[in-house]
mmCIF file of C-alpha atoms and ligand atoms in Angstrom:
data_model
loop_
_atom_site.group_PDB
_atom_site.id
_atom_site.type_symbol
_atom_site.label_atom_id
_atom_site.label_comp_id
_atom_site.label_asym_id
_atom_site.label_seq_id
_atom_site.Cartn_x
_atom_site.Cartn_y
_atom_site.Cartn_z
ATOM 1 C CA MET A 2 -0.251 0.118 0.009
ATOM 2 C CA PRO A 3 1.565 2.806 -0.943
ATOM 3 C CA ALA A 4 1.325 6.001 1.691
ATOM 4 C CA ARG A 5 -1.816 8.224 1.827
ATOM 5 C CA HIS A 6 -1.032 11.980 2.675
ATOM 6 C CA SER A 7 -3.553 14.440 2.717
ATOM 7 C CA PRO A 8 -3.653 18.252 3.246
ATOM 8 C CA GLU A 9 -6.149 18.595 5.851
ATOM 9 C CA ALA A 10 -3.827 19.401 8.624
ATOM 10 C CA PRO A 11 -1.725 21.935 7.156
ATOM 11 C CA SER A 12 1.699 22.509 8.566
ATOM 12 C CA PRO A 13 2.541 25.829 9.571
ATOM 13 C CA ASP A 14 5.894 26.021 8.444
ATOM 14 C CA PHE A 15 7.306 26.205 4.869
ATOM 15 C CA ALA A 16 8.825 21.946 3.725
ATOM 16 C CA GLN A 17 9.442 21.113 0.946
ATOM 17 C CA TRP A 18 9.758 18.046 -0.860
ATOM 18 C CA ILE A 19 12.510 16.837 -2.578
ATOM 19 C CA VAL A 20 12.155 14.184 -4.810
ATOM 20 C CA HIS A 21 14.268 12.422 -6.408
ATOM 21 C CA LEU A 22 13.976 10.466 -9.880
ATOM 22 C CA GLY A 23 16.687 7.384 -9.421
ATOM 23 C CA VAL A 24 16.360 5.143 -12.260
ATOM 24 C CA THR A 25 12.729 4.673 -12.664
ATOM 25 C CA GLY A 26 10.634 7.578 -10.800
ATOM 26 C CA ARG A 27 8.261 8.872 -12.206
ATOM 27 C CA VAL A 28 5.977 12.065 -10.739
ATOM 28 C CA LEU A 29 1.954 11.841 -12.100
ATOM 29 C CA VAL A 30 -0.749 14.249 -10.942
ATOM 30 C CA THR A 31 -4.181 12.265 -11.938
ATOM 31 C CA THR A 32 -7.260 12.447 -11.065
ATOM 32 C CA PRO A 33 -8.174 10.440 -7.816
ATOM 33 C CA SER A 34 -10.739 8.084 -9.774
ATOM 34 C CA GLU A 35 -7.483 7.179 -11.666
ATOM 35 C CA PRO A 36 -6.658 3.513 -10.723
ATOM 36 C CA LEU A 37 -3.692 2.897 -9.239
ATOM 37 C CA GLU A 38 -0.285 1.901 -11.280
ATOM 38 C CA LYS A 39 1.040 -0.678 -10.133
ATOM 39 C CA HIS A 40 4.707 0.429 -7.943
ATOM 40 C CA THR A 41 3.103 3.534 -7.000
ATOM 41 C CA HIS A 42 5.108 4.412 -3.581
ATOM 42 C CA ALA A 43 3.205 7.448 -2.260
ATOM 43 C CA VAL A 44 0.054 9.632 -3.145
ATOM 44 C CA VAL A 45 -0.446 13.338 -1.913
ATOM 45 C CA SER A 46 -3.700 15.020 -1.895
ATOM 46 C CA LEU A 47 -3.236 18.325 -3.792
ATOM 47 C CA ARG A 48 -5.817 21.385 -2.332
ATOM 48 C CA SER A 49 -6.485 21.412 -6.690
ATOM 49 C CA GLY A 50 -8.485 18.248 -5.560
ATOM 50 C CA ARG A 51 -6.513 16.057 -7.617
ATOM 51 C CA GLU A 52 -3.258 13.799 -6.680
ATOM 52 C CA LEU A 53 0.162 13.679 -6.928
ATOM 53 C CA ARG A 54 1.761 9.938 -6.840
ATOM 54 C CA PHE A 55 5.195 8.818 -7.185
ATOM 55 C CA VAL A 56 5.545 5.614 -9.265
ATOM 56 C CA ASP A 57 8.616 3.720 -9.218
ATOM 57 C CA PRO A 58 9.302 -0.086 -10.742
ATOM 58 C CA ARG A 59 12.836 -0.193 -9.112
ATOM 59 C CA ARG A 60 12.377 1.734 -6.128
ATOM 60 C CA PHE A 61 15.913 3.825 -6.456
ATOM 61 C CA GLY A 62 14.198 6.586 -6.340
ATOM 62 C CA ARG A 63 13.913 8.641 -3.222
ATOM 63 C CA LEU A 64 10.571 10.971 -1.832
ATOM 64 C CA SER A 65 11.497 13.352 0.987
ATOM 65 C CA VAL A 66 9.955 16.644 2.875
ATOM 66 C CA ALA A 67 12.703 18.974 3.701
ATOM 67 C CA ARG A 68 11.938 21.343 6.456
ATOM 68 C CA GLN A 69 15.766 23.437 4.861
ATOM 69 C CA PHE A 70 16.904 22.707 1.764
ATOM 70 C CA ALA A 71 19.355 24.321 -0.150
ATOM 71 C CA ALA A 72 21.020 23.355 -3.320
ATOM 72 C CA PRO A 73 24.253 23.261 -3.661
ATOM 73 C CA GLY A 74 24.325 25.316 -7.689
ATOM 74 C CA SER A 75 22.954 28.585 -8.077
ATOM 75 C CA GLU A 76 18.673 29.217 -9.432
ATOM 76 C CA PRO A 77 19.152 29.549 -13.103
ATOM 77 C CA LEU A 78 16.694 31.407 -13.454
ATOM 78 C CA ASP A 79 17.459 33.936 -10.744
ATOM 79 C CA VAL A 80 21.313 34.209 -10.210
ATOM 80 C CA ALA A 81 22.475 36.993 -11.381
ATOM 81 C CA LEU A 82 24.979 37.402 -15.308
ATOM 82 C CA ASP A 83 27.968 38.394 -12.955
ATOM 83 C CA ARG A 84 27.818 35.825 -10.694
ATOM 84 C CA PHE A 85 26.508 33.754 -14.336
ATOM 85 C CA MET A 86 30.009 34.427 -15.211
ATOM 86 C CA SER A 87 31.549 34.224 -12.859
ATOM 87 C CA LEU A 88 30.446 30.765 -12.469
ATOM 88 C CA PHE A 89 32.285 28.807 -15.664
ATOM 89 C CA ARG A 90 35.881 30.964 -15.176
ATOM 90 C CA GLY A 91 38.900 29.294 -14.300
ATOM 91 C CA ARG A 92 36.153 26.054 -15.981
ATOM 92 C CA LYS A 93 38.930 24.195 -18.121
ATOM 93 C CA THR A 94 35.605 21.669 -18.743
ATOM 94 C CA PRO A 95 33.817 21.517 -21.893
ATOM 95 C CA ILE A 96 30.988 24.332 -20.958
ATOM 96 C CA LYS A 97 28.362 21.940 -21.497
ATOM 97 C CA SER A 98 29.417 19.750 -18.426
ATOM 98 C CA ALA A 99 30.025 22.691 -16.809
ATOM 99 C CA LEU A 100 26.090 23.528 -17.500
ATOM 100 C CA LEU A 101 24.950 20.354 -16.056
ATOM 101 C CA ASN A 102 27.383 20.216 -12.722
ATOM 102 C CA GLN A 103 24.558 20.525 -10.323
ATOM 103 C CA GLY A 104 27.037 22.792 -8.045
ATOM 104 C CA LEU A 105 27.152 25.228 -10.111
ATOM 105 C CA LEU A 106 23.591 25.486 -11.690
ATOM 106 C CA SER A 107 20.636 23.739 -10.308
ATOM 107 C CA GLY A 108 18.559 21.695 -12.277
ATOM 108 C CA VAL A 109 20.162 22.309 -16.080
ATOM 109 C CA GLY A 110 19.565 18.970 -17.635
ATOM 110 C CA ASN A 111 21.258 17.343 -20.324
ATOM 111 C CA ILE A 112 18.268 18.539 -22.691
ATOM 112 C CA TYR A 113 18.102 22.180 -21.435
ATOM 113 C CA ALA A 114 21.536 21.788 -21.671
ATOM 114 C CA ASP A 115 22.110 21.371 -25.306
ATOM 115 C CA GLU A 116 18.980 23.674 -26.592
ATOM 116 C CA SER A 117 20.882 26.293 -24.759
ATOM 117 C CA LEU A 118 24.392 26.065 -26.417
ATOM 118 C CA PHE A 119 22.427 25.388 -29.658
ATOM 119 C CA ARG A 120 20.394 29.079 -29.222
ATOM 120 C CA ALA A 121 23.521 30.678 -27.636
ATOM 121 C CA GLY A 122 25.603 29.630 -30.973
ATOM 122 C CA ILE A 123 28.285 27.423 -28.357
ATOM 123 C CA ARG A 124 30.420 24.702 -28.384
ATOM 124 C CA PRO A 125 29.568 21.907 -26.241
ATOM 125 C CA ARG A 126 32.754 21.109 -26.125
ATOM 126 C CA ARG A 127 34.295 24.618 -25.675
ATOM 127 C CA ARG A 128 36.047 24.897 -22.934
ATOM 128 C CA ALA A 129 34.273 26.995 -20.473
ATOM 129 C CA ALA A 130 36.806 29.248 -19.475
ATOM 130 C CA SER A 131 37.893 30.599 -22.771
ATOM 131 C CA LEU A 132 33.748 31.698 -23.372
ATOM 132 C CA THR A 133 34.039 35.722 -24.342
ATOM 133 C CA ARG A 134 32.152 37.996 -22.067
ATOM 134 C CA ASP A 135 29.366 38.307 -25.011
ATOM 135 C CA SER A 136 29.332 34.480 -25.667
ATOM 136 C CA LEU A 137 28.150 33.843 -21.767
ATOM 137 C CA ARG A 138 25.988 36.921 -21.984
ATOM 138 C CA ARG A 139 23.630 34.986 -24.665
ATOM 139 C CA LEU A 140 24.491 31.876 -22.977
ATOM 140 C CA TYR A 141 23.283 33.657 -19.892
ATOM 141 C CA SER A 142 19.480 34.438 -22.011
ATOM 142 C CA SER A 143 19.101 31.192 -23.239
ATOM 143 C CA VAL A 144 19.370 28.984 -20.215
ATOM 144 C CA GLN A 145 17.004 31.240 -19.036
ATOM 145 C CA GLU A 146 14.600 31.206 -22.362
ATOM 146 C CA VAL A 147 14.683 27.723 -23.282
ATOM 147 C CA LEU A 148 14.091 27.203 -18.834
ATOM 148 C CA LYS A 149 10.517 29.784 -18.798
ATOM 149 C CA GLU A 150 9.611 27.497 -21.925
ATOM 150 C CA ALA A 151 9.957 24.192 -20.427
ATOM 151 C CA ILE A 152 7.978 25.858 -17.858
ATOM 152 C CA ALA A 153 5.429 27.592 -19.814
ATOM 153 C CA LEU A 154 4.635 24.624 -21.743
ATOM 154 C CA GLY A 155 4.343 21.742 -18.503
ATOM 155 C CA GLY A 156 1.947 23.992 -17.907
ATOM 156 C CA SER A 157 -0.051 23.350 -20.513
ATOM 157 C CA SER A 158 0.384 19.388 -19.962
ATOM 158 C CA ILE A 159 1.286 18.778 -16.701
ATOM 159 C CA SER A 160 -2.536 16.981 -15.942
ATOM 160 C CA ASP A 161 -0.809 14.020 -17.015
ATOM 161 C CA TYR A 162 2.938 13.714 -16.008
ATOM 162 C CA VAL A 163 5.799 15.703 -14.886
ATOM 163 C CA ASN A 164 8.158 14.214 -15.619
ATOM 164 C CA SER A 165 8.117 10.705 -17.842
ATOM 165 C CA ASP A 166 11.724 8.559 -17.941
ATOM 166 C CA GLY A 167 14.900 8.375 -18.693
ATOM 167 C CA GLU A 168 15.692 12.015 -19.132
ATOM 168 C CA GLU A 169 14.114 15.273 -17.730
ATOM 169 C CA GLY A 170 11.711 14.879 -20.735
ATOM 170 C CA PHE A 171 8.883 16.382 -19.198
ATOM 171 C CA PHE A 172 8.422 19.083 -20.628
ATOM 172 C CA GLN A 173 7.441 18.481 -24.504
ATOM 173 C CA LEU A 174 9.978 21.299 -25.709
ATOM 174 C CA GLN A 175 10.571 21.741 -29.691
ATOM 175 C CA HIS A 176 13.964 20.068 -29.553
ATOM 176 C CA ARG A 177 16.598 22.338 -31.940
ATOM 177 C CA VAL A 178 19.478 19.323 -31.969
ATOM 178 C CA TYR A 179 18.912 17.512 -29.163
ATOM 179 C CA GLY A 180 17.739 13.686 -30.133
ATOM 180 C CA ARG A 181 18.567 14.877 -34.229
ATOM 181 C CA GLU A 182 21.241 14.022 -34.933
ATOM 182 C CA GLY A 183 21.747 13.344 -38.807
ATOM 183 C CA GLU A 184 18.733 15.941 -38.849
ATOM 184 C CA PRO A 185 19.404 19.574 -41.026
ATOM 185 C CA CYS A 186 19.821 22.219 -39.046
ATOM 186 C CA LEU A 187 16.832 24.172 -38.406
ATOM 187 C CA THR A 188 18.657 27.214 -39.182
ATOM 188 C CA CYS A 189 21.423 26.407 -41.417
ATOM 189 C CA LYS A 190 20.447 22.719 -42.369
ATOM 190 C CA THR A 191 23.735 21.680 -41.738
ATOM 191 C CA PRO A 192 23.749 17.948 -40.294
ATOM 192 C CA VAL A 193 23.473 17.918 -36.486
ATOM 193 C CA LYS A 194 26.199 16.210 -34.444
ATOM 194 C CA ARG A 195 26.320 14.367 -32.167
ATOM 195 C CA ILE A 196 29.390 13.534 -28.931
ATOM 196 C CA VAL A 197 29.369 11.824 -25.415
ATOM 197 C CA ILE A 198 31.068 14.450 -22.767
ATOM 198 C CA ALA A 199 31.390 12.830 -19.799
ATOM 199 C CA GLY A 200 29.108 10.065 -20.799
ATOM 200 C CA ARG A 201 26.028 12.547 -22.257
ATOM 201 C CA SER A 202 25.037 12.853 -25.599
ATOM 202 C CA SER A 203 25.944 16.354 -27.083
ATOM 203 C CA HIS A 204 23.618 17.298 -30.077
ATOM 204 C CA TYR A 205 25.301 20.534 -32.182
ATOM 205 C CA CYS A 206 25.138 22.098 -35.617
ATOM 206 C CA PRO A 207 29.021 21.641 -36.274
ATOM 207 C CA ARG A 208 28.031 25.432 -38.092
ATOM 208 C CA CYS A 209 25.928 27.230 -36.099
ATOM 209 C CA GLN A 210 27.725 26.832 -33.458
ATOM 210 C CA LYS A 211 31.972 27.353 -32.343
HETATM 211 ZN ZN1 ZN B 11 23.437 25.147 -37.954
#
């Protein structure tokens, strides 16, 4: 039986749900009449009358409530431009790895990193430290743009899935490069390339991204 949590006795304190999806974890938002999926470990009643359900067949995921959770990295939508630029100063790692480094920025996943780099015209393998202030400024804008679009799209499709398995594709962002290996770049028609950086697929246009 999954644990049930109801909002009847709200805690006066502020708390946050921390979700680790692990390997197969998913978070669903459904109506209570929806039958429980197999491997549903927690059901949370939402004020809207709907339910948030945590489903995880392989049980590597974790759901917890934290009184004070501080992510180690900066919040990409709140971080100031100067601070954003300073995160990459002196870093010899590829910019793609730096974007995925949760100690620098929180919550920029693989797809969002590829899409942001494409929009900023930066190759994923470029050394973070080699980027000019102009490039970093473009990257700053494109990361925010991509995340905001994803959140806006997520708002309209949240009725079924907050997340699907695999990558962070819970928001059906229109991918311009991610997952489009060999397909023509939407800007210049050059075939999109795929390389592996630190074990993660990276997609880019060899012409538009320098
Ligand atoms: Zn291109």
